[in-house]
Short mmCIF file of C-alpha atoms and ligand atoms in Angstrom, two decimals:
data_model
loop_
_atom_site.label_atom_id
_atom_site.label_comp_id
_atom_site.label_asym_id
_atom_site.label_seq_id
_atom_site.Cartn_x
_atom_site.Cartn_y
_atom_site.Cartn_z
CA MET S 200 126.03 -105.88 -5.55
CA PRO S 201 122.62 -104.71 -6.86
CA THR S 202 120.77 -102.39 -4.72
CA ILE S 203 116.86 -102.71 -4.49
CA ILE S 204 114.82 -99.56 -3.03
CA ALA S 205 111.18 -100.49 -2.85
CA HIS S 206 108.06 -99.02 -1.32
CA GLY S 207 107.57 -100.30 2.27
CA ASP S 208 104.16 -102.00 1.60
CA ALA S 209 102.85 -105.29 0.56
CA ASP S 210 103.31 -104.55 -3.40
CA GLY S 211 106.85 -103.16 -2.51
CA VAL S 212 107.77 -106.27 -0.69
CA ILE S 213 106.47 -108.46 -3.21
CA SER S 214 108.32 -106.54 -5.93
CA ALA S 215 111.59 -106.55 -4.12
CA SER S 216 111.26 -110.44 -3.46
CA LEU S 217 110.45 -110.94 -7.39
CA ILE S 218 113.71 -109.19 -8.15
CA LEU S 219 115.69 -111.10 -5.58
CA ARG S 220 114.38 -114.26 -7.26
CA VAL S 221 115.53 -112.95 -10.65
CA LEU S 222 119.00 -112.22 -9.44
CA GLY S 223 119.31 -115.66 -8.09
CA GLU S 224 121.71 -116.55 -5.37
CA GLN S 225 123.31 -113.04 -5.89
CA LYS S 226 122.94 -110.77 -2.83
CA ALA S 227 121.33 -107.38 -2.91
CA TYR S 228 121.17 -104.35 -0.56
CA ILE S 229 117.30 -103.89 0.09
CA TYR S 230 115.83 -100.59 1.43
CA PHE S 231 112.24 -99.82 1.94
CA THR S 232 110.95 -96.38 1.93
CA SER S 233 108.07 -93.88 1.32
CA PRO S 234 107.34 -91.58 -1.47
CA ALA S 235 108.03 -88.84 0.75
CA ARG S 236 111.36 -90.34 1.79
CA LEU S 237 112.58 -91.51 -1.58
CA ARG S 238 115.19 -89.04 -2.36
CA ASP S 239 116.73 -89.16 0.99
CA THR S 240 116.94 -93.09 0.80
CA ILE S 241 118.36 -93.18 -2.54
CA CYS S 242 120.98 -90.71 -1.31
CA SER S 243 121.74 -92.48 1.95
CA SER S 244 121.80 -95.88 -0.03
CA ILE S 245 125.03 -94.97 -1.47
CA SER S 246 126.86 -94.51 1.73
CA GLY S 247 129.80 -96.63 2.17
CA LYS S 248 129.62 -98.54 -1.09
CA SER S 249 132.83 -98.78 -3.24
CA VAL S 250 130.74 -100.01 -6.15
CA LEU S 251 127.55 -98.34 -7.37
CA ASP S 252 126.68 -100.90 -10.20
CA ILE S 253 122.82 -101.08 -10.48
CA VAL S 254 119.90 -99.61 -8.48
CA TYR S 255 116.22 -101.09 -8.89
CA ILE S 256 113.69 -98.76 -7.48
CA VAL S 257 110.22 -100.15 -7.56
CA ASP S 258 106.63 -99.37 -6.65
CA LEU S 259 107.79 -95.48 -6.24
CA SER S 260 107.47 -92.70 -8.49
CA GLY S 261 110.16 -90.38 -9.15
CA ASN S 262 110.70 -86.77 -9.82
CA ARG S 263 113.71 -84.84 -11.16
CA GLN S 264 115.28 -84.77 -7.88
CA SER S 265 115.05 -88.57 -6.95
CA VAL S 266 115.58 -89.61 -10.56
CA TYR S 267 118.79 -87.51 -10.77
CA ALA S 268 119.96 -88.96 -7.43
CA SER S 269 119.47 -92.27 -8.75
CA ALA S 270 121.78 -91.53 -11.87
CA ILE S 271 124.66 -91.60 -9.43
CA TYR S 272 124.69 -95.44 -9.79
CA ASP S 273 126.24 -96.75 -13.04
CA LYS S 274 122.60 -97.91 -13.82
CA ALA S 275 119.19 -97.27 -12.27
CA VAL S 276 116.05 -99.09 -13.35
CA TRP S 277 112.69 -97.66 -12.11
CA ILE S 278 109.84 -99.99 -12.42
CA ASP S 279 106.17 -98.60 -11.20
CA HIS S 280 102.61 -98.47 -11.66
CA HIS S 281 102.09 -94.90 -10.41
CA ILE S 282 101.22 -91.97 -12.45
CA TRP S 283 104.48 -90.23 -13.55
CA LYS S 284 105.12 -86.77 -14.68
CA ILE S 285 108.38 -86.67 -16.68
CA ASP S 286 108.94 -82.93 -17.29
CA PHE S 287 112.80 -83.15 -17.09
CA GLU S 288 115.48 -84.74 -19.11
CA VAL S 289 116.03 -88.42 -18.13
CA PRO S 290 119.72 -89.07 -17.63
CA LYS S 291 121.18 -91.69 -20.27
CA ASN S 292 121.98 -94.31 -17.47
CA VAL S 293 118.32 -94.20 -16.07
CA GLU S 294 115.54 -96.45 -17.33
CA ILE S 295 111.94 -95.85 -16.48
CA TYR S 296 109.60 -98.72 -17.08
CA PHE S 297 106.03 -97.95 -15.62
CA ASP S 298 102.47 -98.86 -16.40
CA SER S 299 99.93 -96.53 -14.79
CA ASP S 300 97.38 -99.02 -15.53
CA SER S 301 98.88 -101.98 -13.81
CA GLU S 302 97.08 -103.22 -10.77
CA SER S 303 100.48 -103.51 -8.95
CA ALA S 304 104.20 -102.68 -9.38
CA SER S 305 104.85 -106.61 -8.68
CA LYS S 306 103.05 -106.99 -11.99
CA VAL S 307 105.08 -104.59 -14.03
CA VAL S 308 108.22 -106.22 -12.36
CA ALA S 309 107.09 -109.52 -13.76
CA GLU S 310 106.45 -108.18 -16.93
CA TYR S 311 109.78 -106.32 -16.98
CA PHE S 312 111.80 -109.58 -16.21
CA GLY S 313 109.52 -111.87 -18.10
CA ILE S 314 108.49 -114.09 -15.27
CA GLU S 315 105.41 -115.32 -13.55
CA SER S 316 104.46 -115.56 -9.92
CA GLN S 317 101.31 -116.29 -7.98
CA LEU S 318 102.60 -113.39 -5.75
CA VAL S 319 101.57 -111.06 -8.49
CA ASP S 320 98.00 -112.00 -7.93
CA ILE S 321 98.24 -111.35 -4.22
CA ALA S 322 99.89 -107.99 -4.95
CA ASN S 323 97.24 -106.97 -7.18
CA GLU S 324 94.50 -108.03 -4.88
CA ILE S 325 96.07 -106.03 -2.14
CA ASP S 326 96.97 -102.91 -4.16
CA LYS S 327 93.49 -102.60 -5.57
CA ASN S 328 91.99 -103.05 -2.26
CA ASN S 329 90.08 -106.04 -3.64
CA VAL S 330 91.24 -108.76 -1.48
CA GLN S 331 89.51 -111.82 -2.16
CA SER S 332 91.79 -114.95 -1.43
CA GLU S 333 92.71 -116.11 1.91
CA ASP S 334 96.55 -115.59 0.83
CA ALA S 335 96.18 -112.07 0.09
CA GLU S 336 94.26 -111.55 3.31
CA PHE S 337 97.12 -113.21 5.15
CA PHE S 338 99.76 -111.22 3.61
CA ARG S 339 98.09 -107.95 4.10
CA ASN S 340 97.78 -108.63 7.59
CA LEU S 341 101.10 -109.74 7.95
CA ILE S 342 102.61 -106.58 6.32
CA GLY S 343 100.22 -104.55 8.62
CA SER S 344 101.40 -106.43 11.84
CA ILE S 345 105.08 -106.07 10.88
CA LYS S 346 104.60 -102.28 10.50
CA LYS S 347 102.55 -101.97 13.71
CA GLU S 348 105.06 -103.97 15.57
CA PHE S 349 108.18 -102.62 14.53
CA SER S 350 109.74 -99.02 13.62
CA GLY S 351 112.93 -97.71 12.27
CA VAL S 352 115.86 -100.19 11.73
CA GLN S 353 113.95 -102.96 13.21
CA LEU S 354 111.01 -102.37 10.51
CA ALA S 355 113.53 -102.11 7.73
CA PHE S 356 115.17 -105.56 8.99
CA ASN S 357 111.80 -107.38 9.12
CA LEU S 358 110.70 -106.17 5.90
CA ARG S 359 113.98 -107.19 4.40
CA LYS S 360 113.86 -110.55 5.96
CA LEU S 361 110.35 -111.13 4.74
CA ALA S 362 111.29 -110.15 1.08
CA LYS S 363 114.15 -112.67 1.19
CA GLU S 364 111.87 -115.52 2.70
CA LEU S 365 109.32 -114.83 0.16
CA ALA S 366 111.95 -115.17 -2.62
CA LEU S 367 113.43 -118.28 -1.23
CA GLU S 368 110.60 -120.19 0.21
CA GLY S 369 107.43 -118.66 -1.46
CA LEU S 370 104.30 -117.70 0.51
CA ASP S 371 103.57 -121.16 1.87
CA GLY S 372 107.12 -121.11 3.54
CA VAL S 373 106.21 -117.55 5.05
CA LYS S 374 102.77 -118.74 6.12
CA ASN S 375 103.96 -121.77 8.11
CA LYS S 376 106.21 -119.62 10.19
CA GLU S 377 105.13 -119.56 13.75
CA GLU S 378 106.06 -116.09 14.54
CA TYR S 379 104.32 -114.79 11.43
CA LYS S 380 101.25 -116.59 12.68
CA GLU S 381 101.22 -115.20 15.98
CA LEU S 382 101.84 -111.72 14.66
CA VAL S 383 98.91 -111.84 12.30
CA GLU S 384 96.52 -113.14 15.09
CA LYS S 385 97.47 -110.32 17.44
CA TYR S 386 96.83 -107.94 14.45
CA ARG S 387 93.51 -109.22 13.62
CA THR S 388 92.42 -108.81 17.18
CA TRP S 389 93.82 -105.17 16.99
CA LEU S 390 91.73 -104.46 13.87
CA LYS S 391 88.47 -105.60 15.51
CA GLU S 392 89.27 -102.79 18.23
CA LEU S 393 89.80 -100.29 15.48
CA ASP S 394 86.12 -100.55 14.60
CA GLU S 395 85.63 -98.20 17.36
CA ARG S 396 87.58 -95.56 15.88
CA ILE S 397 85.21 -95.32 12.94
CA LYS S 398 82.97 -93.38 15.29
CA ASP S 399 85.46 -90.55 15.39
CA VAL S 400 84.95 -90.03 11.65
CA LYS S 401 83.83 -86.49 10.98
CA ILE S 402 81.34 -86.06 8.10
CA PHE S 403 81.24 -83.03 5.78
CA ASP S 404 79.37 -81.67 2.82
CA VAL S 405 81.27 -79.90 0.09
CA ASN S 406 79.02 -78.44 -2.57
CA GLY S 407 77.17 -81.57 -2.27
CA ARG S 408 80.04 -83.88 -2.01
CA LYS S 409 80.26 -86.16 1.00
CA VAL S 410 83.54 -85.94 2.71
CA ALA S 411 84.50 -88.55 5.81
CA VAL S 412 87.65 -87.38 7.58
CA LEU S 413 89.51 -89.40 10.30
CA LYS S 414 92.23 -87.52 12.36
CA THR S 415 94.75 -89.75 14.11
CA ILE S 416 98.39 -89.54 15.70
CA THR S 417 99.22 -93.33 15.01
CA ASP S 418 99.30 -94.92 11.52
CA LEU S 419 96.02 -96.64 10.70
CA PRO S 420 95.41 -98.93 7.88
CA ILE S 421 93.39 -96.92 5.27
CA TYR S 422 92.11 -99.75 3.39
CA TYR S 423 90.50 -100.89 6.45
CA ILE S 424 88.83 -97.62 7.32
CA THR S 425 87.75 -97.35 3.67
CA ASN S 426 86.10 -100.82 3.63
CA LYS S 427 84.69 -100.21 7.08
CA LEU S 428 83.20 -96.84 6.03
CA LYS S 429 81.09 -98.70 3.39
CA GLU S 430 78.86 -99.92 6.16
CA HIS S 431 78.37 -96.22 7.60
CA GLU S 432 74.80 -95.07 7.45
CA GLU S 433 76.00 -91.97 5.29
CA ALA S 434 78.04 -94.12 2.84
CA PRO S 435 79.26 -94.02 0.03
CA PHE S 436 81.72 -91.15 0.54
CA ASP S 437 82.95 -89.16 -2.56
CA TYR S 438 86.22 -88.32 -0.40
CA ILE S 439 87.87 -90.14 2.46
CA CYS S 440 90.68 -88.63 4.14
CA VAL S 441 92.77 -89.86 6.97
CA MET S 442 94.92 -87.24 8.37
CA THR S 443 97.81 -88.44 10.39
CA TYR S 444 99.88 -85.95 12.69
CA LYS S 445 103.40 -86.78 13.23
CA VAL S 446 106.37 -85.00 14.69
CA PHE S 447 109.61 -85.15 12.63
CA LYS S 448 112.79 -83.42 13.92
CA ASN S 449 110.64 -81.43 16.21
CA LYS S 450 108.34 -80.09 13.24
CA SER S 451 104.67 -81.04 12.95
CA MET S 452 104.03 -82.92 9.65
CA THR S 453 100.86 -84.32 8.41
CA LYS S 454 100.32 -87.48 6.18
CA LEU S 455 97.46 -87.21 4.19
CA GLU S 456 95.77 -90.36 2.57
CA PHE S 457 92.78 -89.93 0.06
CA ARG S 458 90.43 -92.61 -1.01
CA THR S 459 86.87 -92.72 -2.50
CA HIS S 460 83.85 -94.71 -2.73
CA THR S 461 82.52 -93.20 -5.76
CA ASN S 462 85.36 -93.20 -8.21
CA LYS S 463 86.24 -89.48 -7.63
CA ASP S 464 89.77 -88.55 -8.85
CA VAL S 465 91.52 -88.33 -5.52
CA LEU S 466 94.86 -87.91 -7.17
CA SER S 467 94.04 -84.19 -8.12
CA LEU S 468 93.60 -83.52 -4.57
CA ALA S 469 96.80 -85.21 -3.63
CA LEU S 470 98.53 -83.36 -6.07
CA LYS S 471 97.43 -79.99 -4.36
CA PHE S 472 99.33 -80.91 -1.35
CA GLY S 473 102.43 -82.02 -3.48
CA GLY S 474 101.58 -85.83 -3.40
CA GLY S 475 100.94 -88.40 -5.79
CA GLY S 476 99.69 -92.05 -6.40
CA HIS S 477 96.70 -93.22 -8.16
CA ARG S 478 93.59 -92.05 -9.42
CA VAL S 479 91.33 -93.67 -6.55
CA ALA S 480 94.09 -94.12 -4.09
CA SER S 481 96.52 -91.11 -3.37
CA GLY S 482 98.39 -89.38 -0.60
CA ALA S 483 100.73 -86.64 0.41
CA THR S 484 103.13 -85.98 3.21
CA VAL S 485 103.03 -82.28 4.22
CA LEU S 486 105.86 -80.91 6.47
CA GLU S 487 103.32 -78.79 8.41
CA HIS S 488 100.15 -79.03 10.27
CA ILE S 489 97.13 -79.20 8.03
CA ASP S 490 93.64 -78.48 9.23
CA VAL S 491 90.46 -80.11 8.01
CA GLU S 492 89.47 -76.70 6.68
CA LYS S 493 92.44 -76.68 4.40
CA ILE S 494 91.37 -80.14 2.90
CA LEU S 495 87.81 -79.13 2.48
CA GLU S 496 88.86 -75.87 0.67
CA LYS S 497 91.04 -77.87 -1.80
CA ILE S 498 88.10 -80.22 -2.31
CA SER S 499 85.72 -77.29 -3.14
CA GLU S 500 88.32 -76.28 -5.99
CA LEU S 501 87.73 -79.74 -7.67
CA ASN S 502 85.05 -80.45 -10.43
CA ASP S 503 82.32 -83.08 -10.13
CA GLU S 504 84.74 -85.72 -11.26
CA GLY S 505 87.20 -84.68 -8.74
CA ALA S 506 89.72 -83.32 -11.31
CA ASP S 507 91.22 -79.99 -10.91
CA ASN S 508 89.13 -77.32 -12.13
CA ALA S 509 92.24 -75.14 -13.11
CA GLU S 510 93.45 -78.02 -15.38
CA ASN S 511 90.01 -78.47 -17.23
MN1 MN B 252 101.84 -100.40 -5.45
#
């Protein structure tokens, strides 16, 4: 039975559903994870399986450790649209298929399997933070509401259920479910309340570059904050940073998410914290408490385009 490991966001769920559709009636083990937890998810995914035939890893970029971990399966197929740095030898049973210029991993998945789906357009809109259609708006809110409502095994169960429903019934089937309509309604109300939080944003000037920072202890949707900040009197912002402070195994950790209104290279910034992603949307999870000063210091090391001075 194939294994699918996907990013636990809208693009990841759609990617997983497309693979499920390709696999047909066949069942699959499905896991959702984050870039920070990827290696551990691959490792724990093998537990208890007597046959490790094939694993598809989607919407997640690998490094030496995670790619080698995936090689424990007979075959590993990585399909992605993040920026990869392959500075290691790729094992023979590992295939890496990526297109960093693609709007979404779902689009790359569709290309890989030679299929077409309207879901790809929805993933493109959401991942590029360019939501136009009502369908994309609904789906983004649905994923947001599920992630807000559930955590741990319940979250995994619900994302898996959604990926299967999407594969079997399409978006229309999903949109017609009462439970989802209710979740989305509740979430929309919460988003409106979130507008208040924008007042907590601190503005900094780093060598003439405008930086907006929001600290939080609960996960907030970065796209929403980025869009809302466009209405701020000091907008546009060169760097937008949401810092989420968490505790993991009794240790402080900081989730950093970076965006830009002015096309700055925020990937270079994320790389300074061991993260990754895309040029205008990136992030990192750091296993310590990070202060705002540290962020500002790293920004000051970047050149005007936002690229790392040391590399240019
Ligand atoms: Mn993606």
